[in-house]
Each structure stands twice: as structure tokens, then as C-alpha cells.
Amino acid sequence: MIRHARLLAALAVALLLSACAQPFDTPPAQPSPEMIAATRALPPMKTFGAAHPEPPRRSNTELARDFIDLTMKLENGESLPVFTRFSEPVTIALTGDVTPIFRTELSRLVTRIRREAGVDLRQVKAPDTAAIVIEAIARADLQSEVPAAACFVLPRHITWAEFSSRRRISGLNWSGLTERTAATIFIPADVSPQEIRDCLHEETAQALGPVNDLYRLEDSIFNDDNMHSVLTGFDMLILKATYDPALRNGMTAGELAAVLPGVFNRINPAGRRYATRPYEPSTKSWLRAIDGALTPDRSMGARRNSATRALELALDAGWDDTRLGLSFLTSGRLAAGGNGPQALEDFFQAGYVYQQRDATAIHGANVGIQISAFALATGEMDTVLRLADKHIPAAEQAENAALLADFLLVKAAALDALGRTGEASATRRDGYGWARYGLRSDADVLRRAAEIDALVPRALEGT
């Protein structure tokens, strides 16, 4: 049990005495000369092994409803006239500035989709023979054309040179399809291994099936809250249903609604025993507010106002799901730089929302790392250790190396402050290994470690 009142009181004192109590969404500290020299001694990059996704614990009625919202609507709210998918086998290939991590992670992804979703997806070497082509490009090039996207997919074959040529190109609208025959995915090559993997998962899944994201989904990569970064058990079930023999290209939403209950009862018998929760779609006003809060190129004042509005709307709607948790978490993140106590209170509220369901363990971990930062800055080292030990399993299960590294580095800083230097050294080395997968460069790894170490109150350093 976290000592809520005590931590808030300690934080208030710390904020009066020092400006160091900042969460992890602030500009990173610069690494010391000693840390820069330590680059040569960094351990090898760690990677994840076989995935063990949790099956969805929701009713098949909910799954059928989610399937239609994911496959028959676009993110802008536009409804699609008909259902579309590829004919199997579906081939996929790499091209462009491909690094080894692309090959490793695509191979893992293809294996997972074949095994878990039953989709006949086959990797081929020649891009000109593949149905889905993944082109690796420079991040700066992608950002210059589509600033808001980390990566994206288009429903036709097109090279980056053609897309960026500024000439008018047809066939880029999903609503014009009656079947899927081609897709191109653009992913930056000069980002972290985790970012490359995340893009491979989400964009390949979108090329194959769902084209929409839903904030209400707690157990899916198809959610703009970015809590899940690899395909979940829910996502694989949606893909499995997408390629079920009972479905065909050209079906309307009504026709899908008629056959999907039978499909899910057959492929997911466990879903028959769960009660169906009420259908509560996100309101347009909340979507506008949360999107405004999450848009990085807006002013901080405008983002904070949007976050406040999103939280008010979520509370007024009576939601108790991921949308309320995200509203609290976003409000806390944006308040942290100017109002530490309010930020911490928002984080506690978000954590309370997320702890109500097993499916939101990774969401709770994203809150837990924020509270850990405050606990570290206020000298609550036992709280830091409890939070790290509580949330590390969720970060591992979700294959979030960046978050896992943060917890390990925070834990190492707390162990050092408690004089447990041997444990701290081993934990920090483990954190460095995961950070090398989750962050873009060794310099970023060292900056992250320096940022975390800088949170420790100076009176505790070296004790």
C-alpha cells in the first residue's frame, strides 16, 4: 500500500526546497563525463523471447461489437461501405534502409501471426512480388511529410519517392476498396529497436485487418493511448476472425453483425461465459479534448486546457475504464512541470482506475513509473522498490523495454541511496541492457540514467 498522504506531504516540502522533483516527461539531464566514458562498458542489448499473450477476458458479444467498430470505421469517424481483407496466402517483404532489427522482428511477428491468428502470412525476399511491402526510410524524411505519424500504412503499392513527390496519387483511401490486394508500410530505420518493432506490429496488423483505433479498448494495440506496443491476445483474435471462412470481401456491417456471433463462439468458446458490459462509445467532445492534450506541437497551456477538459468530460460521462485513466494520467503528465502535488494526485487517481482490471496492468505500470519518480525525488526509497517490484512483471509481459529499463534504473538509484550498492550495480546493468533496446542510442541510455540519478535528494547521495 502506497502511503498516499505521506508522499504528498513529502513532495510539498521537496518542491519548496528544490526544483529536482520532476517526472520523466521533462527534458533529460546531460550525462557526466564518467557516464560518457562508461558507454564502452555498457552490457549487450537485451531482447525478448517467445511471447505469451493473455487471452481476452470479455464476452463474445463485446468482441463482435469491437470487430465491427475496428474494421468498418476509420480513425476520422468515416464509415467504410464494405469489409475487406487479403486473399491468403498473404506475402510480405522488406525494402529500403533495412537494418538487422527489421529482419529479426519481422520474422518474430510473422511467426506469431501464423501461430496465434492462423493467418497464412509468408515472408518473401522480393518486394515486387509481395502483397505487403515494408519500406525503411529516414525518420527525418517521414516527419517532413507526415509530422504526426511515427509510421503509417497505405492501401496500395507505392514507393517513398513516389509518395513524397508531391504529385497527385490515387488509391490511397481505404474507403475505395472492395478487397485488399496491396499495402505499403513506411517505418523509420534510425529509431530504437523497440520503435521499429512497435511499428511493424501495428502497421502490419492494420494492413491485414483493423483500420481504426478505439480509446475504450483496454487490451489492444488498436488504441491511441499507446499502452500496448505489441499485438495482444485480443488483437490476434480479431485477426483470426478477420480471416475466418465465414467472412468474405464486400460484406456490409449488417452482414458482419449477423455472422460474427457464431464466428467468435466457435474460435473463442471462453468468451461465452463473460457478462457483456454496456456499450459506451467515446464522445466527439472527449476525443477532441484528449487528442488536443496529446498533440505535442501545441503550446503547453493549450494542452493543459485540453487535458482538463478531457478529464471533466470523462468524469461527467461516468466512465470507469481506460478513458478515465488516460484522462487522469494525461492531466498529471502535463501538470507535473508546474504543479507537482496536483500531478501526483492525478497519478494516484489514474492508478486507482487502472488497478480495477487485470487487463490494464501495463497501464498501471505507466502510472507507477511517474509515481516512482516523485517517490525517488522525495526520498521514499522503500516506496520506489515496492513500485518497481510491483510493475516490472507487467512491463516484461507487454515487452516494453523502455518502461522496463526505467523501473530498473529507478530501482538501482533507490538501492544505491539505501547503501545496497551490489544489488544496485546488478540492477542498473540489467536496466542498461533493456534501455539499449528501448532507446535510440547509447547516448540516450546514459542521459536517461543521468536524469533518474539526478532525482535522488543530494542529502541521500552516497549514504
Short mmCIF file of C-alpha atoms in Angstrom, two decimals, residues 83-297:
data_model
loop_
_atom_site.label_atom_id
_atom_site.label_comp_id
_atom_site.label_asym_id
_atom_site.label_seq_id
_atom_site.Cartn_x
_atom_site.Cartn_y
_atom_site.Cartn_z
CA PHE A 83 -15.49 -5.24 -45.25
CA THR A 84 -12.16 -6.05 -46.95
CA ARG A 85 -9.22 -8.40 -46.41
CA PHE A 86 -6.45 -10.08 -48.41
CA SER A 87 -6.79 -13.45 -50.08
CA GLU A 88 -4.45 -15.98 -48.47
CA PRO A 89 -1.58 -16.62 -48.58
CA VAL A 90 -0.52 -13.04 -47.85
CA THR A 91 3.10 -12.25 -48.69
CA ILE A 92 5.22 -9.58 -47.01
CA ALA A 93 8.68 -8.19 -47.76
CA LEU A 94 11.21 -5.58 -46.66
CA THR A 95 12.90 -2.88 -48.72
CA GLY A 96 14.80 0.37 -48.23
CA ASP A 97 17.29 1.16 -45.44
CA VAL A 98 16.68 -2.13 -43.67
CA THR A 99 18.70 -2.83 -40.52
CA PRO A 100 19.10 -6.26 -38.88
CA ILE A 101 16.43 -5.47 -36.27
CA PHE A 102 13.83 -5.23 -39.07
CA ARG A 103 14.58 -8.77 -40.18
CA THR A 104 14.62 -10.17 -36.65
CA GLU A 105 11.40 -8.54 -35.54
CA LEU A 106 9.51 -9.17 -38.77
CA SER A 107 10.41 -12.84 -38.56
CA ARG A 108 9.11 -12.96 -34.97
CA LEU A 109 5.94 -11.14 -35.98
CA VAL A 110 5.19 -13.40 -38.95
CA THR A 111 5.68 -16.46 -36.74
CA ARG A 112 3.31 -15.07 -34.12
CA ILE A 113 0.59 -14.14 -36.61
CA ARG A 114 0.75 -17.54 -38.26
CA ARG A 115 0.68 -19.40 -34.92
CA GLU A 116 -1.74 -17.27 -32.89
CA ALA A 117 -4.08 -15.81 -35.51
CA GLY A 118 -3.89 -18.62 -38.04
CA VAL A 119 -3.31 -16.19 -40.91
CA ASP A 120 -1.25 -17.60 -43.78
CA LEU A 121 1.32 -14.77 -43.80
CA ARG A 122 4.57 -15.54 -45.60
CA GLN A 123 7.75 -13.50 -45.71
CA VAL A 124 9.38 -13.27 -49.15
CA LYS A 125 12.62 -11.66 -50.29
CA ALA A 126 11.46 -9.82 -53.42
CA PRO A 127 9.37 -6.70 -52.68
CA ASP A 128 7.94 -6.65 -56.19
CA THR A 129 6.23 -10.00 -55.56
CA ALA A 130 4.84 -9.18 -52.10
CA ALA A 131 1.32 -8.11 -51.23
CA ILE A 132 2.56 -6.04 -48.27
CA VAL A 133 5.81 -4.08 -48.66
CA ILE A 134 7.59 -2.51 -45.68
CA GLU A 135 9.93 0.32 -46.69
CA ALA A 136 12.50 1.56 -44.18
CA ILE A 137 13.26 5.27 -44.52
CA ALA A 138 14.94 8.06 -42.58
CA ARG A 139 12.94 9.41 -39.65
CA ALA A 140 13.53 12.99 -40.77
CA ASP A 141 12.08 12.20 -44.19
CA LEU A 142 8.96 10.66 -42.68
CA GLN A 143 8.48 13.54 -40.25
CA SER A 144 8.87 16.10 -43.02
CA GLU A 145 5.91 14.61 -44.88
CA VAL A 146 3.68 13.30 -42.06
CA PRO A 147 4.77 15.06 -38.83
CA ALA A 148 2.11 13.49 -36.62
CA ALA A 149 2.92 9.88 -37.56
CA ALA A 150 5.60 7.60 -36.15
CA CYS A 151 4.90 5.25 -39.08
CA PHE A 152 1.92 4.55 -41.33
CA VAL A 153 0.36 2.21 -43.90
CA LEU A 154 -1.29 2.90 -47.25
CA PRO A 155 -3.63 0.51 -49.12
CA ARG A 156 -1.59 0.24 -52.33
CA HIS A 157 1.94 -0.32 -53.59
CA ILE A 158 3.85 2.95 -53.60
CA THR A 159 7.49 3.87 -53.03
CA TRP A 160 8.59 6.62 -50.67
CA ALA A 161 9.95 8.54 -53.65
CA GLU A 162 6.52 8.44 -55.26
CA PHE A 163 4.67 9.34 -52.07
CA SER A 164 6.93 12.31 -51.31
CA SER A 165 6.96 13.62 -54.87
CA ARG A 166 4.01 15.93 -54.12
CA ARG A 167 2.16 14.78 -57.22
CA ARG A 168 -1.45 13.67 -57.01
CA ILE A 169 -1.71 9.91 -56.36
CA SER A 170 -4.90 7.89 -56.41
CA GLY A 171 -5.76 4.75 -54.49
CA LEU A 172 -4.70 5.94 -51.03
CA ASN A 173 -8.19 5.87 -49.49
CA TRP A 174 -9.33 2.77 -47.57
CA SER A 175 -12.97 3.62 -48.30
CA GLY A 176 -12.46 2.97 -52.00
CA LEU A 177 -11.53 -0.71 -51.53
CA THR A 178 -13.71 -3.71 -52.30
CA GLU A 179 -10.89 -6.13 -51.48
CA ARG A 180 -7.27 -5.82 -50.38
CA THR A 181 -4.57 -6.67 -52.87
CA ALA A 182 -1.65 -4.45 -51.82
CA ALA A 183 -0.33 -2.30 -48.97
CA THR A 184 2.83 -0.32 -48.23
CA ILE A 185 4.14 0.41 -44.75
CA PHE A 186 6.65 3.21 -44.09
CA ILE A 187 8.79 2.86 -40.95
CA PRO A 188 11.79 4.97 -39.88
CA ALA A 189 15.03 2.99 -39.75
CA ASP A 190 17.00 5.33 -37.47
CA VAL A 191 14.94 4.89 -34.31
CA SER A 192 15.15 2.46 -31.41
CA PRO A 193 14.68 -1.28 -31.93
CA GLN A 194 11.52 -1.05 -29.84
CA GLU A 195 10.04 1.69 -32.03
CA ILE A 196 10.77 -0.34 -35.16
CA ARG A 197 9.16 -3.41 -33.64
CA ASP A 198 6.12 -1.44 -32.45
CA CYS A 199 5.58 -0.02 -35.93
CA LEU A 200 5.94 -3.45 -37.52
CA HIS A 201 3.25 -4.85 -35.22
CA GLU A 202 0.68 -2.09 -35.51
CA GLU A 203 1.02 -1.28 -39.20
CA THR A 204 1.20 -4.91 -40.35
CA ALA A 205 -1.92 -5.69 -38.33
CA GLN A 206 -3.65 -2.68 -39.86
CA ALA A 207 -2.62 -3.72 -43.35
CA LEU A 208 -4.15 -7.15 -42.68
CA GLY A 209 -7.27 -6.11 -40.80
CA PRO A 210 -8.49 -3.30 -38.49
CA VAL A 211 -8.06 0.25 -39.76
CA ASN A 212 -9.47 2.05 -36.73
CA ASP A 213 -8.26 2.80 -33.19
CA LEU A 214 -10.58 2.85 -30.17
CA TYR A 215 -9.66 4.55 -26.88
CA ARG A 216 -12.11 2.34 -25.00
CA LEU A 217 -10.11 -0.84 -25.70
CA GLU A 218 -8.07 -1.85 -22.67
CA ASP A 219 -6.32 -4.88 -24.15
CA SER A 220 -5.36 -3.88 -27.68
CA ILE A 221 -2.69 -2.26 -29.78
CA PHE A 222 -5.54 -0.58 -31.68
CA ASN A 223 -5.73 2.26 -29.17
CA ASP A 224 -4.09 5.68 -29.47
CA ASP A 225 -3.14 5.65 -25.79
CA ASN A 226 -0.03 3.64 -26.88
CA MET A 227 -0.10 1.47 -23.75
CA HIS A 228 0.20 -1.78 -25.71
CA SER A 229 3.04 -1.83 -28.21
CA VAL A 230 2.92 -5.44 -29.43
CA LEU A 231 -0.05 -7.46 -30.62
CA THR A 232 -2.12 -8.77 -27.72
CA GLY A 233 -4.32 -11.83 -27.34
CA PHE A 234 -7.31 -9.67 -28.26
CA ASP A 235 -5.57 -8.40 -31.39
CA MET A 236 -4.68 -11.89 -32.55
CA LEU A 237 -8.29 -12.99 -32.03
CA ILE A 238 -9.51 -10.06 -34.13
CA LEU A 239 -7.09 -11.04 -36.91
CA LYS A 240 -8.21 -14.67 -36.63
CA ALA A 241 -11.83 -13.60 -37.06
CA THR A 242 -10.85 -11.35 -39.99
CA TYR A 243 -9.63 -14.37 -41.96
CA ASP A 244 -12.35 -16.78 -40.84
CA PRO A 245 -14.02 -18.65 -43.74
CA ALA A 246 -17.42 -17.28 -42.71
CA LEU A 247 -16.34 -13.75 -43.71
CA ARG A 248 -15.83 -12.52 -47.25
CA ASN A 249 -14.86 -9.34 -49.08
CA GLY A 250 -17.77 -7.00 -49.73
CA MET A 251 -19.81 -7.77 -46.61
CA THR A 252 -21.68 -4.85 -45.06
CA ALA A 253 -21.68 -4.02 -41.36
CA GLY A 254 -25.12 -5.58 -41.05
CA GLU A 255 -23.98 -8.78 -42.71
CA LEU A 256 -20.96 -8.93 -40.40
CA ALA A 257 -23.17 -8.43 -37.36
CA ALA A 258 -25.24 -11.43 -38.41
CA VAL A 259 -22.35 -13.90 -38.67
CA LEU A 260 -19.81 -12.65 -36.12
CA PRO A 261 -21.51 -14.09 -33.00
CA GLY A 262 -21.20 -17.56 -34.47
CA VAL A 263 -17.60 -16.93 -35.53
CA PHE A 264 -16.49 -15.80 -32.08
CA ASN A 265 -18.40 -18.55 -30.29
CA ARG A 266 -16.52 -21.03 -32.44
CA ILE A 267 -13.00 -19.55 -32.27
CA ASN A 268 -13.27 -18.22 -28.70
CA PRO A 269 -15.51 -20.53 -26.64
CA ALA A 270 -14.23 -18.98 -23.40
CA GLY A 271 -15.94 -15.73 -24.39
CA ARG A 272 -19.36 -17.26 -23.87
CA ARG A 273 -19.05 -17.17 -20.08
CA TYR A 274 -18.31 -13.45 -19.63
CA ALA A 275 -21.03 -10.88 -18.99
CA THR A 276 -21.39 -8.20 -21.65
CA ARG A 277 -20.53 -4.71 -20.46
CA PRO A 278 -22.58 -1.70 -21.62
CA TYR A 279 -21.64 -0.15 -24.94
CA GLU A 280 -20.27 3.33 -24.26
CA PRO A 281 -18.65 4.85 -27.36
CA SER A 282 -16.30 7.79 -26.92
CA THR A 283 -17.95 11.17 -27.41
CA LYS A 284 -16.66 13.52 -30.08
CA SER A 285 -16.04 16.24 -27.50
CA TRP A 286 -13.86 13.95 -25.37
CA LEU A 287 -11.97 12.72 -28.45
CA ARG A 288 -11.22 16.30 -29.47
CA ALA A 289 -10.06 17.17 -25.97
CA ILE A 290 -7.81 14.16 -25.41
CA ASP A 291 -6.31 14.44 -28.89
CA GLY A 292 -5.59 18.11 -28.21
CA ALA A 293 -3.90 17.23 -24.93
CA LEU A 294 -1.75 14.56 -26.59
CA THR A 295 -0.68 16.69 -29.58
CA PRO A 296 2.98 17.61 -28.89
CA ASP A 297 3.29 20.59 -31.23
#
